Short mmCIF file of C-alpha atoms in Angstrom, two decimals:
data_model
loop_
_atom_site.label_atom_id
_atom_site.label_comp_id
_atom_site.label_asym_id
_atom_site.label_seq_id
_atom_site.Cartn_x
_atom_site.Cartn_y
_atom_site.Cartn_z
CA MET A 159 3.63 -23.49 34.20
CA ASN A 160 5.51 -26.17 32.34
CA THR A 161 9.01 -24.95 31.59
CA ASP A 162 9.13 -27.10 28.46
CA GLU A 163 6.42 -25.01 26.83
CA LYS A 164 7.36 -22.49 24.17
CA SER A 165 5.93 -19.17 23.15
CA PRO A 166 3.16 -19.32 20.56
CA ALA A 167 4.76 -19.91 17.20
CA THR A 168 3.99 -18.57 13.84
CA GLY A 169 4.33 -20.75 10.78
CA ALA A 170 3.59 -24.42 10.35
CA GLU A 171 3.88 -25.39 14.05
CA ALA A 172 1.43 -22.72 15.11
CA GLY A 173 -1.00 -23.72 12.41
CA ALA A 174 -0.95 -27.33 13.60
CA GLU A 175 -2.11 -26.37 17.10
CA ASP A 176 -5.71 -26.88 18.08
CA ALA A 177 -7.56 -23.62 17.60
CA THR A 178 -9.44 -24.24 20.87
CA SER A 179 -6.39 -24.89 22.99
CA THR A 180 -5.33 -22.46 25.67
CA PRO A 181 -2.41 -20.24 24.60
CA ARG A 182 0.81 -21.63 25.95
CA CYS A 183 2.37 -18.33 26.79
CA THR A 184 0.91 -14.86 27.02
CA SER A 185 2.40 -11.49 27.68
CA SER A 186 1.57 -11.86 31.37
CA GLU A 187 3.68 -15.00 31.71
CA PRO A 188 7.44 -14.74 32.29
CA SER A 189 9.77 -16.52 29.92
CA THR A 190 11.45 -19.80 30.88
CA GLN A 191 14.85 -18.13 31.07
CA SER A 192 13.59 -15.49 33.51
CA ILE A 193 12.11 -18.14 35.81
CA GLU A 194 15.34 -20.09 35.85
CA SER A 195 17.41 -17.00 36.61
CA GLY A 196 14.90 -15.67 39.15
CA LYS A 197 14.94 -12.28 37.46
CA LYS A 198 12.02 -10.14 36.44
CA VAL A 199 10.90 -10.25 32.83
CA SER A 200 12.08 -7.10 31.09
CA VAL A 201 9.65 -4.64 29.56
CA TRP A 202 11.15 -5.32 26.15
CA ARG A 203 10.62 -9.07 26.53
CA ARG A 204 7.01 -8.57 27.61
CA THR A 205 6.44 -6.23 24.66
CA TYR A 206 7.95 -8.79 22.29
CA ASP A 207 5.76 -11.57 23.73
CA VAL A 208 2.65 -9.45 23.25
CA LEU A 209 3.52 -8.50 19.68
CA ASN A 210 4.57 -12.03 18.79
CA TYR A 211 1.47 -13.68 20.22
CA VAL A 212 -0.89 -14.94 17.52
CA PRO A 213 -4.53 -15.73 18.36
CA PRO A 214 -5.32 -19.35 17.42
CA ARG A 215 -7.69 -18.40 14.61
CA CYS A 216 -4.96 -16.28 12.96
CA ARG A 217 -2.15 -18.84 13.06
CA TRP A 218 -0.61 -20.10 9.85
CA ASP A 219 -1.48 -23.62 8.75
CA PRO A 220 0.19 -24.64 5.46
CA ALA A 221 -2.44 -27.36 4.97
CA LYS A 222 -5.24 -24.80 5.32
CA PRO A 223 -4.11 -21.26 4.39
CA PRO A 224 -6.38 -18.42 5.53
CA VAL A 225 -9.31 -17.61 3.29
CA PHE A 226 -9.08 -14.04 2.09
CA SER A 227 -12.47 -12.63 3.06
CA MET A 228 -14.08 -9.27 2.39
CA SER A 229 -13.85 -8.39 6.10
CA MET A 230 -10.10 -8.99 5.97
CA ASN A 231 -9.90 -6.88 2.82
CA ILE A 232 -11.74 -4.00 4.52
CA LEU A 233 -9.51 -4.27 7.61
CA PHE A 234 -6.39 -3.91 5.46
CA ALA A 235 -7.94 -0.99 3.57
CA PHE A 236 -8.86 0.80 6.82
CA ALA A 237 -5.39 0.21 8.27
CA ALA A 238 -3.66 1.34 5.09
CA GLY A 239 -5.76 4.48 4.74
CA PHE A 240 -5.41 5.80 8.27
CA THR A 241 -1.74 4.86 8.45
CA VAL A 242 -0.67 6.69 5.30
CA ALA A 243 -2.88 9.61 6.40
CA ASN A 244 -0.17 10.40 8.97
CA LEU A 245 1.93 11.88 6.16
CA TYR A 246 -0.73 14.40 5.10
CA TYR A 247 -2.38 15.83 8.22
CA SER A 248 0.07 18.73 8.26
CA HIS A 249 -0.48 19.86 4.65
CA PRO A 250 -3.60 22.07 5.04
CA ILE A 251 -2.58 23.50 8.44
CA LEU A 252 1.02 24.59 7.84
CA ASN A 253 0.08 28.24 8.34
CA ILE A 254 -1.57 27.35 11.67
CA LEU A 255 1.50 25.38 12.75
CA ALA A 256 3.74 28.32 11.88
CA HIS A 257 1.62 30.66 14.03
CA ASP A 258 1.46 28.22 16.96
CA PHE A 259 5.19 27.48 16.96
CA GLY A 260 6.00 31.17 16.44
CA VAL A 261 8.11 30.69 13.30
CA GLU A 262 8.04 31.74 9.67
CA TYR A 263 5.97 29.77 7.16
CA GLU A 264 9.14 28.63 5.36
CA GLN A 265 10.30 26.84 8.51
CA VAL A 266 7.21 24.69 8.89
CA ALA A 267 7.07 24.07 5.13
CA GLN A 268 9.97 21.66 5.68
CA ILE A 269 7.73 19.24 7.62
CA PRO A 270 6.05 17.65 4.53
CA THR A 271 9.45 17.41 2.82
CA VAL A 272 11.04 15.75 5.85
CA MET A 273 8.16 13.29 6.11
CA GLN A 274 8.44 12.43 2.41
CA ALA A 275 12.15 11.78 2.89
CA GLY A 276 11.46 9.55 5.89
CA TYR A 277 8.80 7.64 4.00
CA ALA A 278 11.24 7.08 1.12
CA ALA A 279 13.82 5.74 3.60
CA GLY A 280 11.23 3.40 5.07
CA LEU A 281 10.28 2.14 1.61
CA LEU A 282 13.88 1.41 0.71
CA PHE A 283 15.15 -0.07 3.97
CA LEU A 284 12.13 -1.50 5.84
CA CYS A 285 9.86 -2.88 3.11
CA PRO A 286 12.38 -5.52 1.90
CA LEU A 287 12.33 -6.97 5.42
CA GLY A 288 8.80 -8.15 4.67
CA ASP A 289 10.35 -11.03 2.71
CA LEU A 290 12.73 -11.94 5.55
CA LEU A 291 10.41 -11.69 8.56
CA PRO A 292 6.97 -13.11 9.35
CA ARG A 293 4.58 -10.41 8.15
CA ARG A 294 2.22 -10.23 11.12
CA PRO A 295 4.60 -9.37 14.01
CA PHE A 296 6.53 -7.03 11.72
CA VAL A 297 3.46 -5.05 10.65
CA VAL A 298 1.84 -5.01 14.10
CA GLY A 299 5.13 -3.95 15.70
CA LEU A 300 5.60 -1.07 13.24
CA VAL A 301 2.05 0.18 13.84
CA GLY A 302 2.58 0.06 17.60
CA LEU A 303 5.88 1.93 17.30
CA THR A 304 4.27 4.56 15.05
CA ALA A 305 1.44 5.13 17.52
CA THR A 306 3.86 5.50 20.44
CA LEU A 307 6.08 7.97 18.59
CA TRP A 308 3.02 9.94 17.51
CA LEU A 309 2.33 10.86 21.14
CA GLY A 310 5.36 13.16 20.98
CA LEU A 311 3.78 15.12 18.13
CA CYS A 312 0.69 15.68 20.26
CA LEU A 313 2.65 17.04 23.22
CA THR A 314 5.74 18.90 22.00
CA SER A 315 5.86 22.68 21.66
CA ASN A 316 9.28 22.74 19.97
CA LEU A 317 9.39 22.83 16.17
CA GLY A 318 12.76 21.04 16.02
CA VAL A 319 11.46 18.15 18.11
CA PHE A 320 8.22 18.10 16.12
CA THR A 321 10.16 17.87 12.84
CA ALA A 322 12.48 15.15 14.13
CA ILE A 323 9.59 12.99 15.40
CA SER A 324 7.75 13.56 12.11
CA PHE A 325 10.75 12.11 10.28
CA LEU A 326 10.86 9.03 12.53
CA VAL A 327 7.11 8.48 12.28
CA SER A 328 7.20 8.67 8.49
CA ILE A 329 9.86 5.92 8.38
CA THR A 330 7.61 3.50 10.27
CA THR A 331 4.49 4.52 8.31
CA VAL A 332 5.31 2.09 5.48
CA THR A 333 2.99 -0.63 6.79
CA PRO A 334 0.52 -0.15 3.87
CA GLN A 335 3.32 -1.15 1.51
CA LEU A 336 3.75 -4.36 3.52
CA MET A 337 0.02 -5.07 3.44
CA LEU A 338 -0.32 -4.80 -0.34
CA PRO A 339 2.09 -7.68 -1.11
CA LEU A 340 0.33 -9.71 1.59
CA VAL A 341 -2.96 -9.15 -0.21
CA GLY A 342 -1.22 -10.37 -3.36
CA ASP A 343 -0.19 -13.50 -1.45
CA LEU A 344 -3.56 -14.23 0.17
CA ALA A 345 -6.03 -13.31 -2.57
CA PRO A 346 -6.75 -15.80 -5.39
CA PRO A 347 -4.88 -14.70 -8.53
CA HIS A 348 -8.03 -14.22 -10.61
CA ARG A 349 -9.47 -11.95 -7.90
CA ARG A 350 -6.24 -10.16 -7.06
CA ALA A 351 -7.03 -6.89 -8.86
CA ALA A 352 -10.36 -6.54 -7.04
CA ALA A 353 -8.73 -7.28 -3.67
CA LEU A 354 -5.87 -4.87 -4.34
CA SER A 355 -8.30 -2.18 -5.51
CA VAL A 356 -10.05 -2.19 -2.12
CA VAL A 357 -6.75 -1.65 -0.27
CA VAL A 358 -5.45 0.91 -2.78
CA SER A 359 -8.78 2.75 -2.52
CA GLY A 360 -8.32 2.84 1.24
CA LEU A 361 -4.76 4.05 0.75
CA GLN A 362 -5.72 6.91 -1.53
CA LEU A 363 -8.81 7.74 0.49
CA GLY A 364 -6.54 8.14 3.49
CA ILE A 365 -4.46 10.68 1.59
CA LEU A 366 -7.51 12.78 0.72
CA VAL A 367 -9.44 12.26 3.97
CA ALA A 368 -6.40 13.39 5.95
CA ARG A 369 -6.49 16.76 4.21
CA VAL A 370 -10.26 17.11 4.61
CA LEU A 371 -10.30 16.14 8.29
CA SER A 372 -7.26 18.21 9.16
CA GLY A 373 -8.50 21.36 7.46
CA THR A 374 -12.02 21.01 8.86
CA ILE A 375 -11.08 20.21 12.46
CA ALA A 376 -8.37 22.88 12.62
CA ASN A 377 -10.85 25.41 11.29
CA PHE A 378 -13.01 25.02 14.42
CA VAL A 379 -10.67 23.81 17.19
CA THR A 380 -6.94 23.55 17.82
CA TRP A 381 -4.71 21.68 15.37
CA ARG A 382 -3.64 19.38 18.21
CA ALA A 383 -7.12 17.82 18.12
CA VAL A 384 -6.19 16.52 14.66
CA TYR A 385 -3.06 14.86 16.01
CA TRP A 386 -4.83 13.40 19.06
CA MET A 387 -7.42 11.91 16.72
CA ALA A 388 -4.62 10.36 14.64
CA PHE A 389 -3.02 9.02 17.83
CA GLY A 390 -6.23 7.22 18.78
CA LEU A 391 -6.66 5.84 15.26
CA GLN A 392 -3.13 4.38 15.29
CA TYR A 393 -3.78 2.43 18.47
CA LEU A 394 -7.16 1.30 17.14
CA ILE A 395 -5.40 -0.08 14.05
CA PHE A 396 -2.81 -1.74 16.31
CA VAL A 397 -5.52 -3.53 18.31
CA LEU A 398 -7.50 -4.60 15.23
CA LEU A 399 -4.44 -6.02 13.48
CA TRP A 400 -3.27 -7.76 16.66
CA PHE A 401 -6.62 -9.57 16.96
CA PHE A 402 -7.51 -10.22 13.31
CA MET A 403 -4.47 -10.04 11.00
CA PRO A 404 -3.58 -13.56 9.78
CA ASP A 405 -0.07 -14.83 10.26
CA TYR A 406 2.06 -15.44 7.18
CA PRO A 407 5.56 -16.91 7.20
CA ALA A 408 8.63 -15.33 5.66
CA THR A 409 9.04 -16.20 1.99
CA ASN A 410 12.80 -15.73 1.58
CA THR A 411 14.64 -16.87 4.68
CA SER A 412 17.59 -18.07 2.56
CA LEU A 413 18.65 -14.51 1.62
CA ASN A 414 20.20 -11.96 3.92
CA TYR A 415 19.10 -8.33 4.07
CA PHE A 416 21.80 -6.90 1.78
CA LYS A 417 21.23 -9.60 -0.82
CA LEU A 418 17.54 -8.72 -0.77
CA LEU A 419 18.33 -5.07 -1.49
CA TRP A 420 20.67 -5.99 -4.33
CA ASN A 421 18.09 -8.44 -5.65
CA ILE A 422 15.61 -5.57 -6.07
CA VAL A 423 18.06 -3.88 -8.44
CA GLN A 424 18.56 -7.18 -10.30
CA MET A 425 14.79 -7.55 -10.70
CA LEU A 426 14.73 -4.47 -12.88
CA GLY A 427 17.16 -6.16 -15.25
CA ARG A 428 15.21 -9.41 -15.30
CA HIS A 429 11.64 -8.24 -15.82
CA PRO A 430 10.71 -5.75 -18.57
CA VAL A 431 7.12 -5.65 -17.27
CA LEU A 432 8.39 -4.37 -13.90
CA VAL A 433 10.41 -1.58 -15.52
CA GLN A 434 7.42 -0.66 -17.66
CA ALA A 435 5.15 -0.48 -14.60
CA CYS A 436 7.73 1.53 -12.63
CA LEU A 437 8.15 4.13 -15.38
CA ALA A 438 4.39 4.43 -15.88
CA GLY A 439 3.97 4.81 -12.11
CA PHE A 440 6.66 7.50 -12.01
CA PHE A 441 5.00 9.67 -14.67
CA THR A 442 1.45 9.14 -13.41
CA SER A 443 2.17 9.90 -9.75
CA SER A 444 3.97 13.11 -10.71
CA THR A 445 0.74 14.49 -12.20
CA PHE A 446 -1.21 13.54 -9.06
CA THR A 447 0.97 15.47 -6.62
CA SER A 448 1.48 18.38 -9.03
CA PHE A 449 -2.28 18.84 -9.29
CA TRP A 450 -3.10 18.66 -5.59
CA THR A 451 -0.16 20.93 -4.70
CA THR A 452 -0.97 23.73 -7.16
CA LEU A 453 -4.76 23.43 -6.82
CA THR A 454 -4.60 25.32 -3.50
CA PHE A 455 -2.92 28.26 -5.20
CA LEU A 456 -5.53 28.33 -7.98
CA LEU A 457 -8.59 28.11 -5.71
CA ALA A 458 -7.25 30.60 -3.15
CA GLY A 459 -6.66 33.26 -5.81
CA SER A 460 -8.63 34.96 -8.57
CA PRO A 461 -11.34 34.27 -9.69
CA TYR A 462 -12.37 31.91 -6.84
CA PHE A 463 -10.94 33.17 -3.52
CA TYR A 464 -12.08 30.02 -1.69
CA THR A 465 -11.51 29.62 2.06
CA PRO A 466 -9.18 26.89 3.41
CA LEU A 467 -12.24 24.89 4.49
CA MET A 468 -13.69 24.94 0.98
CA ILE A 469 -10.33 23.98 -0.51
CA GLY A 470 -10.04 21.09 1.93
CA LEU A 471 -13.53 19.84 1.06
CA PHE A 472 -12.49 19.79 -2.59
CA GLY A 473 -10.80 16.48 -1.78
CA LEU A 474 -14.24 14.89 -1.50
CA ILE A 475 -14.37 14.87 -5.30
CA GLY A 476 -11.34 12.59 -5.38
CA ILE A 477 -12.94 10.38 -2.75
CA ALA A 478 -16.04 9.96 -4.92
CA ALA A 479 -13.86 8.93 -7.87
CA MET A 480 -12.07 6.29 -5.86
CA CYS A 481 -15.34 4.58 -4.92
CA PHE A 482 -15.58 3.40 -8.53
CA GLY A 483 -12.14 1.75 -8.41
CA PRO A 484 -13.13 -1.59 -6.82
CA VAL A 485 -16.17 -1.88 -9.11
CA TYR A 486 -14.06 -1.37 -12.23
CA ALA A 487 -11.34 -3.73 -10.99
CA ARG A 488 -13.79 -6.54 -10.30
CA ASN A 489 -15.69 -6.22 -13.57
CA VAL A 490 -12.90 -5.23 -15.97
CA THR A 491 -9.34 -5.50 -14.61
CA ASP A 492 -9.84 -9.06 -13.35
CA LYS A 493 -11.38 -10.15 -16.67
CA PHE A 494 -8.77 -8.75 -19.09
CA VAL A 495 -5.00 -8.41 -19.11
CA PRO A 496 -3.85 -5.55 -16.84
CA HIS A 497 -2.26 -3.74 -19.79
CA MET A 498 -5.68 -2.71 -21.07
CA SER A 499 -6.74 -1.19 -17.75
CA VAL A 500 -3.45 0.70 -17.45
CA LEU A 501 -4.01 2.32 -20.86
CA PHE A 502 -7.64 3.10 -20.00
CA GLY A 503 -6.60 4.67 -16.71
CA LEU A 504 -3.96 6.81 -18.40
CA LEU A 505 -6.46 8.01 -21.00
CA CYS A 506 -8.79 9.07 -18.16
CA CYS A 507 -5.88 10.94 -16.58
CA ILE A 508 -4.90 12.87 -19.71
CA LEU A 509 -8.53 13.75 -20.43
CA GLY A 510 -9.01 15.09 -16.89
CA ILE A 511 -5.74 17.04 -16.98
CA CYS A 512 -6.70 18.70 -20.26
CA PHE A 513 -10.12 19.70 -18.86
CA GLY A 514 -8.62 21.07 -15.66
CA THR A 515 -5.68 22.85 -17.26
CA TYR A 516 -7.43 24.68 -20.05
CA LEU A 517 -10.79 25.35 -18.37
CA GLY A 518 -9.66 25.87 -14.77
CA THR A 519 -8.73 29.55 -15.03
CA PHE A 520 -12.33 30.63 -15.72
CA THR A 521 -14.64 27.81 -14.49
CA VAL A 522 -14.41 25.53 -11.48
CA ALA A 523 -15.84 22.70 -13.61
CA GLY A 524 -12.33 22.16 -15.01
CA PRO A 525 -10.63 21.32 -11.69
CA VAL A 526 -13.68 19.29 -10.62
CA LEU A 527 -13.43 17.10 -13.73
CA GLN A 528 -9.68 16.84 -13.32
CA ALA A 529 -9.95 15.76 -9.69
CA PHE A 530 -12.46 13.05 -10.59
CA LEU A 531 -10.83 11.68 -13.75
CA LEU A 532 -7.24 11.98 -12.52
CA ASP A 533 -7.89 10.14 -9.26
CA PHE A 534 -9.96 7.42 -10.94
CA GLY A 535 -7.45 7.01 -13.78
CA MET A 536 -4.42 6.88 -11.51
CA GLN A 537 -6.05 4.32 -9.22
CA THR A 538 -7.09 2.16 -12.18
CA ALA A 539 -3.61 2.21 -13.71
CA GLN A 540 -1.86 1.57 -10.41
CA ILE A 541 -4.06 -1.39 -9.47
CA ALA A 542 -3.62 -2.98 -12.90
CA ASN A 543 0.15 -2.52 -12.76
CA ARG A 544 0.33 -4.08 -9.31
CA SER A 545 -1.78 -7.02 -10.43
CA SER A 546 0.64 -7.59 -13.29
CA ILE A 547 3.96 -7.25 -11.45
CA TYR A 548 2.92 -9.33 -8.42
CA ALA A 549 2.79 -12.34 -10.74
CA ILE A 550 6.47 -12.21 -11.77
CA GLU A 551 8.15 -13.35 -8.52
CA PRO A 552 5.54 -14.58 -6.00
CA LYS A 553 8.12 -15.13 -3.24
CA ARG A 554 9.58 -11.63 -3.64
CA ARG A 555 6.44 -9.53 -3.73
CA ASN A 556 7.77 -7.14 -1.09
CA GLY A 557 10.84 -6.56 -3.23
CA VAL A 558 8.72 -6.07 -6.34
CA ASN A 559 6.48 -3.65 -4.45
CA THR A 560 9.52 -1.77 -3.12
CA ALA A 561 10.87 -1.20 -6.64
CA PHE A 562 7.46 -0.02 -7.86
CA MET A 563 6.90 2.30 -4.90
CA VAL A 564 10.37 3.85 -5.04
CA PHE A 565 9.69 4.90 -8.64
CA THR A 566 6.18 6.05 -7.71
CA PHE A 567 7.42 8.07 -4.76
CA CYS A 568 10.19 9.65 -6.84
CA GLY A 569 7.47 10.68 -9.28
CA GLN A 570 5.56 12.31 -6.43
CA LEU A 571 8.64 14.28 -5.41
CA VAL A 572 9.29 15.40 -8.99
CA GLY A 573 5.63 16.35 -9.44
CA THR A 574 5.58 18.41 -6.24
CA ALA A 575 8.81 20.24 -7.05
CA ALA A 576 8.08 20.75 -10.75
CA GLY A 577 4.47 21.77 -10.15
CA ASN A 578 5.41 24.47 -7.64
CA HIS A 579 8.27 25.89 -9.71
CA ILE A 580 6.38 25.88 -13.01
CA TYR A 581 3.30 27.39 -11.37
CA ALA A 582 5.43 30.22 -9.99
CA ALA A 583 6.85 30.88 -13.45
CA ALA A 584 3.96 30.11 -15.81
CA GLY A 585 0.83 29.83 -13.67
CA TRP A 586 -1.88 27.19 -13.68
CA ILE A 587 -1.80 26.53 -17.42
CA GLY A 588 1.97 26.10 -17.37
CA SER A 589 1.97 23.53 -14.55
CA GLY A 590 -0.99 21.73 -16.11
CA SER A 591 0.74 21.54 -19.49
CA ALA A 592 3.73 19.93 -17.78
CA SER A 593 1.35 17.31 -16.38
CA VAL A 594 0.05 16.67 -19.91
CA GLY A 595 3.66 15.94 -20.88
CA PHE A 596 4.15 13.62 -17.87
CA ILE A 597 1.05 11.58 -18.59
CA GLY A 598 1.94 11.50 -22.27
CA GLY A 599 5.25 9.91 -21.26
CA ALA A 600 3.38 7.22 -19.31
CA ILE A 601 1.19 6.44 -22.32
CA LEU A 602 4.25 6.13 -24.59
CA VAL A 603 5.84 3.72 -22.09
CA MET A 604 2.77 1.48 -22.17
CA LEU A 605 2.48 1.65 -25.96
CA ALA A 606 6.13 0.69 -26.40
CA ARG A 607 5.52 -2.83 -25.13
CA GLY A 608 2.46 -5.02 -25.57
CA PRO A 609 0.82 -7.32 -23.02
CA TRP A 610 2.25 -10.53 -24.53
CA GLU A 611 5.71 -9.20 -25.33
CA THR A 612 8.57 -11.03 -23.58
CA ARG A 613 11.29 -8.62 -24.68
CA TRP A 614 11.82 -4.99 -23.75
CA VAL A 615 10.04 -3.37 -26.72
CA GLY A 616 7.44 -4.59 -29.19
CA TRP A 617 4.00 -6.12 -29.54
CA ARG A 618 4.93 -9.72 -30.33
CA GLY A 619 2.23 -12.17 -29.32
CA GLY A 620 -0.68 -10.17 -30.67
CA TRP A 621 -2.90 -7.25 -29.78
CA SER A 622 -5.57 -9.16 -27.87
CA PHE A 623 -6.43 -8.00 -24.35
CA LYS A 624 -8.27 -11.19 -23.42
CA LYS A 625 -6.70 -13.39 -20.76
CA LYS A 626 -5.28 -16.71 -21.95
CA ASP A 627 -5.56 -18.05 -18.41
CA LYS A 628 -8.69 -16.77 -16.66
CA ASN A 629 -7.42 -17.91 -13.26
CA SER A 630 -4.24 -15.86 -13.62
CA ALA A 631 -3.71 -12.31 -12.40
CA ASP A 632 -1.88 -11.18 -15.55
CA GLY A 633 -3.66 -13.54 -17.91
CA LYS A 634 -0.64 -15.69 -18.71
CA THR A 635 1.33 -16.65 -15.58
CA ALA A 636 0.04 -19.73 -13.79
CA GLU A 637 0.37 -19.29 -10.03
CA SER A 638 -1.18 -20.42 -6.79
CA ALA A 639 -3.11 -18.26 -4.37
CA ASN A 640 -0.27 -18.29 -1.84
CA ALA A 641 3.45 -17.84 -2.39
CA VAL A 642 4.18 -20.14 0.54
CA GLN A 643 3.18 -23.72 -0.16
CA GLY A 644 3.21 -26.81 2.03
CA VAL A 645 6.68 -28.21 2.37
CA THR A 646 5.87 -31.74 3.39
CA GLN A 647 5.79 -34.68 1.05
CA GLY A 648 2.16 -35.24 1.95
CA ASP A 649 1.26 -31.74 0.80
CA GLU A 650 3.07 -32.23 -2.51
CA GLU A 651 1.30 -35.54 -3.07
CA MET A 652 -2.05 -33.92 -2.27
CA HIS A 653 -1.50 -31.19 -4.86
CA ALA A 654 -0.36 -33.78 -7.40
CA GLU A 655 -3.51 -35.79 -6.76
CA GLU A 656 -5.67 -32.69 -7.17
CA ARG A 657 -4.02 -31.88 -10.50
CA ALA A 658 -4.63 -35.44 -11.71
CA LEU A 659 -8.30 -35.23 -10.72
CA GLU A 660 -8.63 -31.90 -12.52
CA GLU A 661 -7.18 -33.41 -15.69
CA VAL A 662 -9.62 -36.32 -15.50
CA ALA A 663 -12.52 -33.91 -14.94
CA ALA A 664 -11.42 -31.81 -17.90
CA GLU A 665 -11.29 -34.88 -20.15
CA GLU A 666 -14.82 -35.80 -19.07
CA GLY A 667 -16.03 -32.29 -19.88
CA HIS A 668 -16.85 -31.30 -16.29
CA ASN A 669 -15.66 -28.36 -14.27
CA SER A 670 -13.39 -29.33 -11.44
CA PRO A 671 -14.85 -28.79 -7.96
CA LEU A 672 -11.38 -28.36 -6.52
CA HIS A 673 -9.79 -25.16 -5.25
CA PRO A 674 -12.87 -23.43 -3.86
CA LEU A 675 -10.94 -20.16 -3.63
CA HIS A 676 -10.86 -20.03 -7.41
CA ASN A 677 -14.54 -20.51 -7.92
#
């Protein structure tokens, strides 16, 4: 082995390598330093080499960025769905966990709360690192760590250890929130909503499928079978991402970690559209968690008396609703300004909540309609908001996503707490009426500021929902498909030449054949 050779690189150098060349260093090869010192390569170094290795076809080439394909989109959706599912497997089987661990129900009820707290910590402290570190090794490493920690949940018989590991696992389960900004980077701007909708559908499907699978499997075999299944899925995701996830360089190497955190706060003062999206996300997500938390109480009691299996299968209604999300995003969200789709989604939500709240006490048709319309409306509004805010600072999409998700997650916490307390005091109609108020607040937020408004409040710029720039994600902000552009003079000259050719083609009345990703 040539001691001058380096480990496979990510970034421009890796992209310049011949895709057919033999990898220079693999996990089975010791590092140069270890050969010189005559010492064995440490386990940590071998692990790092494995995680940091990038297959030639996945390496970053600034002159030829990866084409965002449907197969890549589906991979990200699958990974997002069955990663976030880790947070929800315990929800339908808390009573079974209490019996198995030999404790009161109140003691195991802390597990979902602890996992929500860990997820919030991961959002706040890990997601901003996506702008500092190359995305691929960071995401793959977190998935591998999550899978390894999950083994403890499969084996332990101590509730304290189970709770502690659950907290740690939830911190590292933020990889879907690192994938979404990457989709925003890789997908062409005029197709961003459709690409995001596929991943968000996978994300929300994971939330519902986790409940269905967990309740169904635990109904027939031990609850540990659920956790062993999740363990296998995590390592499957790890292998798939290791082989097929494209590399993408860091977009903000000039900032340190603490400046990145402070910059997220500053973003809220710079971008009214981000604050608007965050507030709408807060109110909308609160209705989602309030509904799915209190629905169990409604269906388990009079007049339904459904079994846990039937209640778990109720989540299939939400899954059916989410299948329409990508279709709507491709045919509507991508063709009009996101503001219109947010309002449409919120109207679907309030309609579903009214049906479920005021019909649900005497006919199951009410909750069925609410599950369908609420899930479809929330997904539609969330995708449109993401498509809009990802255009504001292309090199800080992880920071933008962190701000949005912190507000969204806070809404989930408020919805869970408020829904349970109000249901205990005023029943199903009381908790549903609170959700009507929450979604009404989201609608007021969106009505307070129009799609073309540059200030904090108002509808300056007109009432039109048609895009002024059809190749733009938000209809007005011109941007490239990738936040990271070529840094060489040759790359800049190439882009300048392409722009000149486009102008000539436009003057001649022909469509430009350039930028095939935008066609």
